[in-house]
mmCIF file of C-alpha atoms in Angstrom:
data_model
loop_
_atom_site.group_PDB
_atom_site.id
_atom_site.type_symbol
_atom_site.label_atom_id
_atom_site.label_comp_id
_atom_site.label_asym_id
_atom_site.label_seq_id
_atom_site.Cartn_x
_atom_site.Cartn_y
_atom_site.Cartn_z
ATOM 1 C CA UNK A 372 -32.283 -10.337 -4.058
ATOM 2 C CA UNK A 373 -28.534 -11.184 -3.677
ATOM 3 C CA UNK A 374 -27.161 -10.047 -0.842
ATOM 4 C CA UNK A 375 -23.359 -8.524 -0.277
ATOM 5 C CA UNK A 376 -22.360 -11.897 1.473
ATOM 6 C CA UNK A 377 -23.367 -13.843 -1.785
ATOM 7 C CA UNK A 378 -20.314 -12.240 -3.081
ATOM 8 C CA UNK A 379 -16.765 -14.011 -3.347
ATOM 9 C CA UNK A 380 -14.761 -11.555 -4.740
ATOM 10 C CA UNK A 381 -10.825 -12.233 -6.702
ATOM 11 C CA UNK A 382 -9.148 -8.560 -6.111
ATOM 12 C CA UNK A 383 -6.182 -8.164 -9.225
ATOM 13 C CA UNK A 384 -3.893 -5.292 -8.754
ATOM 14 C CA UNK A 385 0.036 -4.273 -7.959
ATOM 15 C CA UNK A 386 0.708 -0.591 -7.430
ATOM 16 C CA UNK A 387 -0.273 1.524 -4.837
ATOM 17 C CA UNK A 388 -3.023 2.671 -6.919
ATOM 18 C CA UNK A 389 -4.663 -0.829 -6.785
ATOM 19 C CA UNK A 390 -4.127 -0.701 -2.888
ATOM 20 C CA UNK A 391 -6.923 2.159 -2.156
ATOM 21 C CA UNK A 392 -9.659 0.384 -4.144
ATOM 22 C CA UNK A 393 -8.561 -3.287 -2.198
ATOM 23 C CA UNK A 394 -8.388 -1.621 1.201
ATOM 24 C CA UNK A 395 -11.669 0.240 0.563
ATOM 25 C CA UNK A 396 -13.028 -3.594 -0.153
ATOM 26 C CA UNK A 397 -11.566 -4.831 3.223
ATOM 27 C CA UNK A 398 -12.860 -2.096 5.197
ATOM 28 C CA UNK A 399 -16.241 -2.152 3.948
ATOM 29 C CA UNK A 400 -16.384 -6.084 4.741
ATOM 30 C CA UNK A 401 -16.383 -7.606 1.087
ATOM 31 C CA UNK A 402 -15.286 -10.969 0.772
ATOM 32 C CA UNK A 403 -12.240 -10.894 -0.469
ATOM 33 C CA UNK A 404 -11.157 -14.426 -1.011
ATOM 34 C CA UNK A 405 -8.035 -14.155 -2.869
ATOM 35 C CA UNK A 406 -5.766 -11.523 -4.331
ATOM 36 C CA UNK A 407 -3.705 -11.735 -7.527
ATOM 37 C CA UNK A 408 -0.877 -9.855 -7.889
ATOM 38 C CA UNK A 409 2.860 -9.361 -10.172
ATOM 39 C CA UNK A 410 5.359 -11.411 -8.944
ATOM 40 C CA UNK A 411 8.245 -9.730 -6.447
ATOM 41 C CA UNK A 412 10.936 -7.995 -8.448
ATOM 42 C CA UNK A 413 14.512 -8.057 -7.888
ATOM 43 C CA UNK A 414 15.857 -4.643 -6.833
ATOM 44 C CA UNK A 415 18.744 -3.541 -5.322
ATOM 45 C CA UNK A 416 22.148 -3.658 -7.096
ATOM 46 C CA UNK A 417 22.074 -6.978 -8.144
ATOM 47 C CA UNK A 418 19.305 -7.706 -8.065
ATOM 48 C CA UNK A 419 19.135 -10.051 -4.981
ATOM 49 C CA UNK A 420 16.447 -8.214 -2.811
ATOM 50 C CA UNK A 421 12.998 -9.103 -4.278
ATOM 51 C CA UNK A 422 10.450 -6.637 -3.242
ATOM 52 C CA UNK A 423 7.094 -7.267 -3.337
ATOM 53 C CA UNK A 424 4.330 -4.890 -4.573
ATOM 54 C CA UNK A 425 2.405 -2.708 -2.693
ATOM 55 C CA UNK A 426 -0.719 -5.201 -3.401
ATOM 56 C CA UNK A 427 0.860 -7.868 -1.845
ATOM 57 C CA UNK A 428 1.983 -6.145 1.010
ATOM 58 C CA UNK A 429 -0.926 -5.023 1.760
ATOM 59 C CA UNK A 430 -2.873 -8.251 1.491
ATOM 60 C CA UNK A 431 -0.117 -10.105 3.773
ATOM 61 C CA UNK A 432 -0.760 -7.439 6.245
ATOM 62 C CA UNK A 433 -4.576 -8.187 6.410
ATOM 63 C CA UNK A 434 -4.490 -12.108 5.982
ATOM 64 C CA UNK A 435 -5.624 -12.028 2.189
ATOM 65 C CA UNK A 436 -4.074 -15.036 0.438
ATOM 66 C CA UNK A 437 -1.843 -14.159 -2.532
ATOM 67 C CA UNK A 438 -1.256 -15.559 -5.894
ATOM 68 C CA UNK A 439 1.448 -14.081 -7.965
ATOM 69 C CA UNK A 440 1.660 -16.062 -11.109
ATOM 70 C CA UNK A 441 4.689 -15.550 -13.753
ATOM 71 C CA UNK A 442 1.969 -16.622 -17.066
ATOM 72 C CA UNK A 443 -1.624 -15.933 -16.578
ATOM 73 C CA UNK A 444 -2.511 -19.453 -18.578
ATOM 74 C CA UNK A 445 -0.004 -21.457 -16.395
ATOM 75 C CA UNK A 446 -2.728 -24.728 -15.290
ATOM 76 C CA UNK A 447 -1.609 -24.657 -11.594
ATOM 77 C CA UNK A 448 -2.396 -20.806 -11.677
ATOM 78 C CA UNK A 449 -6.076 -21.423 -13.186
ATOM 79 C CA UNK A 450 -6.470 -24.386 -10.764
ATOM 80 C CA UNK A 451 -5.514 -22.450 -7.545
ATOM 81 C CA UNK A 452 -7.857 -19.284 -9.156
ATOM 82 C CA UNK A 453 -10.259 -21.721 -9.209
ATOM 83 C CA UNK A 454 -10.417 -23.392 -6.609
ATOM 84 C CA UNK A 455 -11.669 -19.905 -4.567
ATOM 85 C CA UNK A 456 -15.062 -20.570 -6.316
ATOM 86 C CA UNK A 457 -15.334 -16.734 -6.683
ATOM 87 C CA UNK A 458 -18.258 -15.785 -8.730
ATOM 88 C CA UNK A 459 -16.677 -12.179 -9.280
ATOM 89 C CA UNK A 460 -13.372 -10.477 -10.061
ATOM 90 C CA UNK A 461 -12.059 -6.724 -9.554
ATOM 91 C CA UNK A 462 -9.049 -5.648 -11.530
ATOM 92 C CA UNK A 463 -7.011 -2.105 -10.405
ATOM 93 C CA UNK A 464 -3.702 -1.521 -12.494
ATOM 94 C CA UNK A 465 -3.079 -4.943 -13.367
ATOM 95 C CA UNK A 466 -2.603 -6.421 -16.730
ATOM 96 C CA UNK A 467 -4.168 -7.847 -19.832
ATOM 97 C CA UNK A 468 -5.909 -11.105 -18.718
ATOM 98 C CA UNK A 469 -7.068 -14.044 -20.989
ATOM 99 C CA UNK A 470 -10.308 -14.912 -21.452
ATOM 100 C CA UNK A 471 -9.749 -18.262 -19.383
ATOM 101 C CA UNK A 472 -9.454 -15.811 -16.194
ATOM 102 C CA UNK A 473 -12.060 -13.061 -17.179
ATOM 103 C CA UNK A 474 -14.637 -15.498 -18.354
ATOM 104 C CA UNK A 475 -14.208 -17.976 -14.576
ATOM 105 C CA UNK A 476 -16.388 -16.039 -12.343
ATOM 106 C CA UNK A 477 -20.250 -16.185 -13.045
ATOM 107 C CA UNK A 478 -20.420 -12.802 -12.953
ATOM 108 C CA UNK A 479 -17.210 -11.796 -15.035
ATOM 109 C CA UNK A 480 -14.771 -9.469 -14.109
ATOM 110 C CA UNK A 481 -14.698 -5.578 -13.997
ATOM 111 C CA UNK A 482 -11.600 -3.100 -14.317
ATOM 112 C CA UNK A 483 -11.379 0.059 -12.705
ATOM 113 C CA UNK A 484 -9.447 2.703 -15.123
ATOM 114 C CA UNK A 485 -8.398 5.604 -14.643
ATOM 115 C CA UNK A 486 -10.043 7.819 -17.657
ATOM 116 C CA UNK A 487 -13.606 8.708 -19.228
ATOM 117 C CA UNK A 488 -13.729 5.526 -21.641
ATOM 118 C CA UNK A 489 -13.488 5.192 -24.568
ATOM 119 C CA UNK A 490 -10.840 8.412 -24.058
ATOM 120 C CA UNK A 491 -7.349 7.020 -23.099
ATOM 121 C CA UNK A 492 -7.201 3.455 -23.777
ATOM 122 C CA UNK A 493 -3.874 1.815 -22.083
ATOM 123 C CA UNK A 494 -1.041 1.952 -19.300
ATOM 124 C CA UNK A 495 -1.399 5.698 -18.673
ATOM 125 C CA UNK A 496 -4.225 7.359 -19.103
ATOM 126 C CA UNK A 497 -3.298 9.735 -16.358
ATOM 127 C CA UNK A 498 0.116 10.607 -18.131
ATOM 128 C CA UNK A 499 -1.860 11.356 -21.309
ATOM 129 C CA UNK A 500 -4.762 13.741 -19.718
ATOM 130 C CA UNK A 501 -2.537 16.271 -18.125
ATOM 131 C CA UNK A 502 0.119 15.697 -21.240
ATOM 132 C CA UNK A 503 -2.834 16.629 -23.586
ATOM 133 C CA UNK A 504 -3.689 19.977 -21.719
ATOM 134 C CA UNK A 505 -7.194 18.002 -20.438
ATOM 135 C CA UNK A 506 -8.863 20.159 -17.658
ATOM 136 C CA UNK A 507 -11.207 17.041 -17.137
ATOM 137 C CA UNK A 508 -10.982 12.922 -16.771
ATOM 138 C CA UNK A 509 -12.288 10.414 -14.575
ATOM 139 C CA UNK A 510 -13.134 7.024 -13.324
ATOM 140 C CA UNK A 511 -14.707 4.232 -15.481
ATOM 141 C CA UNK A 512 -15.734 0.158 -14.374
ATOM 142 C CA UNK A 513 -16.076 -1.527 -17.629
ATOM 143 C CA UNK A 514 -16.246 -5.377 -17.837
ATOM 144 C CA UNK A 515 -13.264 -7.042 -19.711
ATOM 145 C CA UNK A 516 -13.465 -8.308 -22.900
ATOM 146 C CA UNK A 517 -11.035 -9.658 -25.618
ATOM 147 C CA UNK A 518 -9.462 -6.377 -26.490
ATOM 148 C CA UNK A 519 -7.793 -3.956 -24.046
ATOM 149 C CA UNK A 520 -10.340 -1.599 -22.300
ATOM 150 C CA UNK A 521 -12.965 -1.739 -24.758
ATOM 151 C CA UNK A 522 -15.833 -3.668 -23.083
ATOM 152 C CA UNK A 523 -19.474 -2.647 -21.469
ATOM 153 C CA UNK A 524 -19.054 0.404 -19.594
ATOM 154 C CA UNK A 525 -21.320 -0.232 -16.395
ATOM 155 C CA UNK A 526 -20.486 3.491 -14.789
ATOM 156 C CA UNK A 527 -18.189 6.643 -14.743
ATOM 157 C CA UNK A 528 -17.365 9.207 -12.644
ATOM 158 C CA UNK A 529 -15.220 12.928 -13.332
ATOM 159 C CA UNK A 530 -12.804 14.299 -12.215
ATOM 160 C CA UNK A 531 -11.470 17.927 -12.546
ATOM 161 C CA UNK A 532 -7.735 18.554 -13.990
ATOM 162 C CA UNK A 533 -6.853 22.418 -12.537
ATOM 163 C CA UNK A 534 -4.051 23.906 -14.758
ATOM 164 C CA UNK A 535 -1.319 24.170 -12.593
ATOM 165 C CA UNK A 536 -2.135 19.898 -11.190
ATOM 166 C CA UNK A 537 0.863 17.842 -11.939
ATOM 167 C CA UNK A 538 0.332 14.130 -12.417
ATOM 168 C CA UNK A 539 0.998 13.397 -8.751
ATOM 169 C CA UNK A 540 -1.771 15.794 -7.930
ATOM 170 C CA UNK A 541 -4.226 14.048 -10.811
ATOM 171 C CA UNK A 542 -2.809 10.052 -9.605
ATOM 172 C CA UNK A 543 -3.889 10.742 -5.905
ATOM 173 C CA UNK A 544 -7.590 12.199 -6.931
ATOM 174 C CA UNK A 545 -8.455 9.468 -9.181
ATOM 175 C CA UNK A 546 -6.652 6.674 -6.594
ATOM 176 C CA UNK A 547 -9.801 7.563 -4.254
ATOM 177 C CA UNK A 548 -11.955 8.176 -6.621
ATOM 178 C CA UNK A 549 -11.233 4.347 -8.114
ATOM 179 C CA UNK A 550 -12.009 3.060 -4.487
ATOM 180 C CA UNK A 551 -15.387 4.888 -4.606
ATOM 181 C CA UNK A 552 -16.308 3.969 -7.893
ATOM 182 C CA UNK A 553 -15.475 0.110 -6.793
ATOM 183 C CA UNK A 554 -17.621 0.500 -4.340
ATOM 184 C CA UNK A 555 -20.875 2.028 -5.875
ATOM 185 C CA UNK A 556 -20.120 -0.735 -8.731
ATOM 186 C CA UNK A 557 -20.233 -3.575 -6.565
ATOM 187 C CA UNK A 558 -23.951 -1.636 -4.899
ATOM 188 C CA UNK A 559 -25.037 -1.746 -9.045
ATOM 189 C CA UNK A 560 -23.755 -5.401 -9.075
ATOM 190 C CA UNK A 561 -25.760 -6.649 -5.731
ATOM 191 C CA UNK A 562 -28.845 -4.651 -6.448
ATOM 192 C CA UNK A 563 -29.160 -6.165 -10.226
ATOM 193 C CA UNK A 564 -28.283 -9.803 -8.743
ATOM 194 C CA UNK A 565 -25.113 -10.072 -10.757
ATOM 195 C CA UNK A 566 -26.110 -8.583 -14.117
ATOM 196 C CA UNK A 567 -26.117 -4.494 -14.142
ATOM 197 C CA UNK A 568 -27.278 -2.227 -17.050
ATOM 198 C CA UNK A 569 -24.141 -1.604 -19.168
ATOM 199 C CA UNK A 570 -23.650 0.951 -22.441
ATOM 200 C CA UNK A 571 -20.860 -0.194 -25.047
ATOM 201 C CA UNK A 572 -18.561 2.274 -25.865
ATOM 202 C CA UNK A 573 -19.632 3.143 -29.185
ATOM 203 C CA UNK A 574 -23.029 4.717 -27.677
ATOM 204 C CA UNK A 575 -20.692 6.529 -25.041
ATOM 205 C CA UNK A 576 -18.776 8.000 -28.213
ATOM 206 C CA UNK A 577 -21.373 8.505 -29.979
ATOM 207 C CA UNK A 578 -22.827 11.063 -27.127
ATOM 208 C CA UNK A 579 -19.709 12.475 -26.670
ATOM 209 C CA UNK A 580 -18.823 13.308 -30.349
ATOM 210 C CA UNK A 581 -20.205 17.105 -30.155
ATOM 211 C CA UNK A 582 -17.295 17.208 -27.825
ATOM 212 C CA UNK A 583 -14.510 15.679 -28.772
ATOM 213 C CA UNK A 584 -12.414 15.868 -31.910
ATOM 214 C CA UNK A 585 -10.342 13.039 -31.767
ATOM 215 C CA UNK A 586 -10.316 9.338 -29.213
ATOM 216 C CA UNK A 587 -6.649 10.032 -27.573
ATOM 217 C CA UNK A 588 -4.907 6.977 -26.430
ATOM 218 C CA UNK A 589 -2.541 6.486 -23.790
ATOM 219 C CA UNK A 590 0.015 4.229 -24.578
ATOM 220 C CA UNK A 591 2.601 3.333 -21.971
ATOM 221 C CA UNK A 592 5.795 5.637 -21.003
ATOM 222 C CA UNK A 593 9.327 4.833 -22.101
ATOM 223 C CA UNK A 594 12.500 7.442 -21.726
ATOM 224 C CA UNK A 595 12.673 8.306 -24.824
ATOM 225 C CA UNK A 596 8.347 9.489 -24.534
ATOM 226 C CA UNK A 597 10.087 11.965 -22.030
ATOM 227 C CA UNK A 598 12.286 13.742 -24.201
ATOM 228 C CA UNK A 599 10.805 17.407 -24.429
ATOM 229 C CA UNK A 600 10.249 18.852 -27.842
ATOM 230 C CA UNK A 601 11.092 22.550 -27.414
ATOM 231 C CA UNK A 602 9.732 23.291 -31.221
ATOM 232 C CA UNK A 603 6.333 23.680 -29.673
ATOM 233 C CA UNK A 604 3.986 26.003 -27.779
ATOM 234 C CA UNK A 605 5.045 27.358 -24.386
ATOM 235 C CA UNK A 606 1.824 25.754 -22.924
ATOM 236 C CA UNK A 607 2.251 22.478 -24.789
ATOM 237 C CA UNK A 608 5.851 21.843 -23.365
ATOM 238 C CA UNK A 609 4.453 23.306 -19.805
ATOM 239 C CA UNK A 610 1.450 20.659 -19.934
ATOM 240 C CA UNK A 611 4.218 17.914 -20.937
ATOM 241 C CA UNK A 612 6.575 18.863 -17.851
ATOM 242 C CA UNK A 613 3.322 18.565 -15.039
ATOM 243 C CA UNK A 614 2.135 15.018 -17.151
ATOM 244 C CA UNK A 615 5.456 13.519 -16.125
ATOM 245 C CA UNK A 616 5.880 15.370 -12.689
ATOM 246 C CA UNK A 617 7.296 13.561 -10.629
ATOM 247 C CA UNK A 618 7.430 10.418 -12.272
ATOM 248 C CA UNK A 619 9.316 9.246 -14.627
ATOM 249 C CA UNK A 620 10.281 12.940 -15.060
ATOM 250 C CA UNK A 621 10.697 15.428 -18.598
ATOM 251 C CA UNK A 622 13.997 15.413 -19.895
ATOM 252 C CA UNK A 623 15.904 17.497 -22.129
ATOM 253 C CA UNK A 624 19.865 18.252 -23.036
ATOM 254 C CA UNK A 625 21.538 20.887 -22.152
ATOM 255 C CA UNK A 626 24.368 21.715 -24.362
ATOM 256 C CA UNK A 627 27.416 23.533 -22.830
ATOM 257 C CA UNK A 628 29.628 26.088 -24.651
ATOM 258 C CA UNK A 629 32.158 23.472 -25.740
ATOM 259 C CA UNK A 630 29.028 20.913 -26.501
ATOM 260 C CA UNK A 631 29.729 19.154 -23.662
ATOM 261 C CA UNK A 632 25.735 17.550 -23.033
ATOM 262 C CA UNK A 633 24.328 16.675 -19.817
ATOM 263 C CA UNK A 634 20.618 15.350 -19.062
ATOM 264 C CA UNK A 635 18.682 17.825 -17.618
ATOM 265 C CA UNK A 636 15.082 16.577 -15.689
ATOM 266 C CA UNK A 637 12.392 19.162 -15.489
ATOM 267 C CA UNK A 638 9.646 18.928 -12.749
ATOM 268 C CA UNK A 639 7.865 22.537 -12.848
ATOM 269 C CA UNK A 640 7.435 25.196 -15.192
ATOM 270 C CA UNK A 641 5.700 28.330 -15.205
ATOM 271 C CA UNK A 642 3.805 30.195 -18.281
ATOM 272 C CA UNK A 643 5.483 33.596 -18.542
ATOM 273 C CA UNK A 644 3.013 35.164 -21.690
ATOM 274 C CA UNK A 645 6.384 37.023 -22.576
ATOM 275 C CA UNK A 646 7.340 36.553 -26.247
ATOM 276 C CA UNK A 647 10.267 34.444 -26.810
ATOM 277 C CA UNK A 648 13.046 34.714 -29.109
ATOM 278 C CA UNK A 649 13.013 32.783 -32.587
ATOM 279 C CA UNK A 650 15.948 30.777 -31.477
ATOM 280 C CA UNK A 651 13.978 27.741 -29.544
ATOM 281 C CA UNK A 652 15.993 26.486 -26.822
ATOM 282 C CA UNK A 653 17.657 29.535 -26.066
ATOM 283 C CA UNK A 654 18.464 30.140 -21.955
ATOM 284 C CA UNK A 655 18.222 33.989 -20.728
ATOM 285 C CA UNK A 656 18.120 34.903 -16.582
ATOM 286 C CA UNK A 657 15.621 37.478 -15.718
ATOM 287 C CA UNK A 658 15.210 38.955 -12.220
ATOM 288 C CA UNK A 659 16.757 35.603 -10.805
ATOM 289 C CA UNK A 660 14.165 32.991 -13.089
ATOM 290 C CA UNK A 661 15.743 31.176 -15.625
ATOM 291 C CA UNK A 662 13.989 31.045 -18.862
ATOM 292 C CA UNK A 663 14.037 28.494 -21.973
ATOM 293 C CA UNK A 664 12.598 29.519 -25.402
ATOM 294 C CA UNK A 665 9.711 27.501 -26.319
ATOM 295 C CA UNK A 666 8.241 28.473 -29.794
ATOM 296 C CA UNK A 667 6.262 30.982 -28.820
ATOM 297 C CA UNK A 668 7.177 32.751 -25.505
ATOM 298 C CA UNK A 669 9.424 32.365 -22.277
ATOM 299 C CA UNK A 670 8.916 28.962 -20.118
ATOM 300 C CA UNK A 671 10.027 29.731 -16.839
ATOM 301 C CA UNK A 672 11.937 26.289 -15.036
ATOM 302 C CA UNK A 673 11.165 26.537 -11.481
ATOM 303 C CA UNK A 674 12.290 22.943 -10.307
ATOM 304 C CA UNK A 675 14.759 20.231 -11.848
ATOM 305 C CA UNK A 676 17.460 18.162 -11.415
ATOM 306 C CA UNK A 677 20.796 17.500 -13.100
ATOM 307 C CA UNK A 678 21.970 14.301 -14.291
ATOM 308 C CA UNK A 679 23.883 12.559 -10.759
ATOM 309 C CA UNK A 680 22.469 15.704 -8.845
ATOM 310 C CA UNK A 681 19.495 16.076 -6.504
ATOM 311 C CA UNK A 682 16.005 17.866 -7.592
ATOM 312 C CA UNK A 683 16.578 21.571 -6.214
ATOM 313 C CA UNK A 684 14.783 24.802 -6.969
ATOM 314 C CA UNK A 685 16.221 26.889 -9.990
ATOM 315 C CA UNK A 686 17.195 29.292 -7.828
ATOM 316 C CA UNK A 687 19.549 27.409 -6.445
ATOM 317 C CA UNK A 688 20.673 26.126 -9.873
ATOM 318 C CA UNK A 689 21.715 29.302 -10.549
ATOM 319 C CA UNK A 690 23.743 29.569 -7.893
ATOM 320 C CA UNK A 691 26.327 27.111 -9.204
ATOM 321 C CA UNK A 692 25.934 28.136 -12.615
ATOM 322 C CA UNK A 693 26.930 31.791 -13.254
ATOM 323 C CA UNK A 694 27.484 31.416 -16.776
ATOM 324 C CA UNK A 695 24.054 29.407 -17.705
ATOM 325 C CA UNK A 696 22.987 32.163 -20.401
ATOM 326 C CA UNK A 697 26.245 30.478 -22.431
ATOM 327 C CA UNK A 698 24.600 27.285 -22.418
ATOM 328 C CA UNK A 699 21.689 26.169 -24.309
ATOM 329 C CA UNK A 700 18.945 23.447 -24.375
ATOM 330 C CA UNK A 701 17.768 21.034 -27.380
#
């Protein structure tokens, strides 16, 4: 029977995400033998500082060694992969590898993501849960295959969405919940000697259809996905604000009385159940809250931030704003 030593693992991963699953490797004594990572990126003003990711720095810190190559199929990349002899790869919040790195190690390579496949395929499936008003999601190892996040599905595990979680909430939840799911993986991998039972996706659909009415996908987030559409339910634009809270943020305009428009980020909302008016995007001030018209009711804004201003409470947004009732949002 193989043994955890027998194991020479290649850990793939950048954000901080990827770092709980890696450290939970470390600490429970798997051989890491190399870690693969983005290459630093130029921050600062002009770009001069390059900061490395949160994978990296981590590995550094614990004596990991690091490969951070600029094309996946670059031949000094696949000769220095190589040349770690590992015979099985781990992937956290990485990117879409070719089949000359999945296919190296003799017993593949498995991804950690962050959603009940085959629900949420792509860069951000925890976005896309709490966007979509999901009160449940999960964990899933799957090995990689040609397409993105559609191969063998070796085990999942759920996690609970509560209606008022914002993404932050949902991110740090499945974080440990990827390091635990690594780990209970790799015990299926050892105790099968390299080869554990696996369902294909299909059959997972297939058992879920009774349940689900459509296969949502989660694309990644640009600006102009944060744009809030106010010509919707209350709840739909409040389940929109917490799937972007904190990061990258719901935005909308707000429109002065001499249509003078400034970017306005929302962080929190609350569900009032009081009937709106039919003029969506409309601002009223009750009892110190301040209120936007959704299509149905009242959203109140509890926490945002104006464009070249800090993120403050709306309370004290209405402070400096006397006349806000003048304004309006679109």
């Amino acid at each position: 029977m193989m043994k955890k030593e027998d194991l020479r693992i290649v850990f793939m991963g950048t954000p901080e995400f990827a770092v709980e699953t890696l450290k939970a490797l470390v600490e429970h004594h798997y051989n890491v033998v190399a870690v693969v990572t983005q290459p630093d990126k130029p921050v600062g003003r002009h770009g001069s500082v390059l900061q490395p990711s949160a994978v990296k720095q981590y590995s550094l810190e614990h004596g990991l060694p690091v490969l951070q190559p600029e094309k996946m199929k670059d031949p000094s990349f696949l000769e220095a992969l190589r040349s770690y002899e590992a015979n099985l790869q781990v992937v956290v919040a990485f990117r879409m590898l070719p089949e000359v790195v999945w296919a190296m190690p003799e017993y593949g390579t498995f991804n950690v993501h962050a959603a009940l496949l085959p629900q949420y395929r792509g860069a951000a499936p925890i976005n896309w849960a709490v966007i979509n008003g999901e009160t449940k999601t999960g964990v899933t190892t799957f090995l990689l295959d040609h397409d993105i996040d559609t191969g063998r599905i070796i085990m999942q595990l759920p996690f609970d969405i509560p209606d008022d979680a914002d993404v932050e909430y949902v991110y740090d939840g499945l974080m440990h919940l990827g390091a635990e799911i690594c780990l209970q993986t790799l015990d299926r991998i050892i105790a099968a000697d390299g080869h554990p039972e696996t369902m294909s996706q299909e059959d997972v659909l297939n058992s879920q259809l009774s349940t689900l009415h459509s296969l949502p996908p989660a694309p990644k987030i640009f600006k102009e996905t944060c744009e809030i559409n106010w010509n919707q339910s209350a709840k739909k634009v409040y389940d929109f604000v917490r799937g972007l809270s904190p990061y990258p943020g719901a935005w909308t305009t707000l429109v002065s009385p001499d249509g003078k428009e400034t970017v306005l980020k929302i962080y929190k909302t609350r569900k009032t159940g009081q009937a709106g008016p039919s003029a969506v995007g409309q601002i009223a001030v009750q009892q110190k809250a301040l209120l936007v018209a959704a299509q149905d009711e009242w959203l109140a804004i509890e926490e945002l931030q104006l464009a070249g201003k800090k993120r403050m409470s709306a309370r004290d947004f209405l402070n400096g704003m006397k006349d806000i009732e003048s304004y309006t949002i679109r």
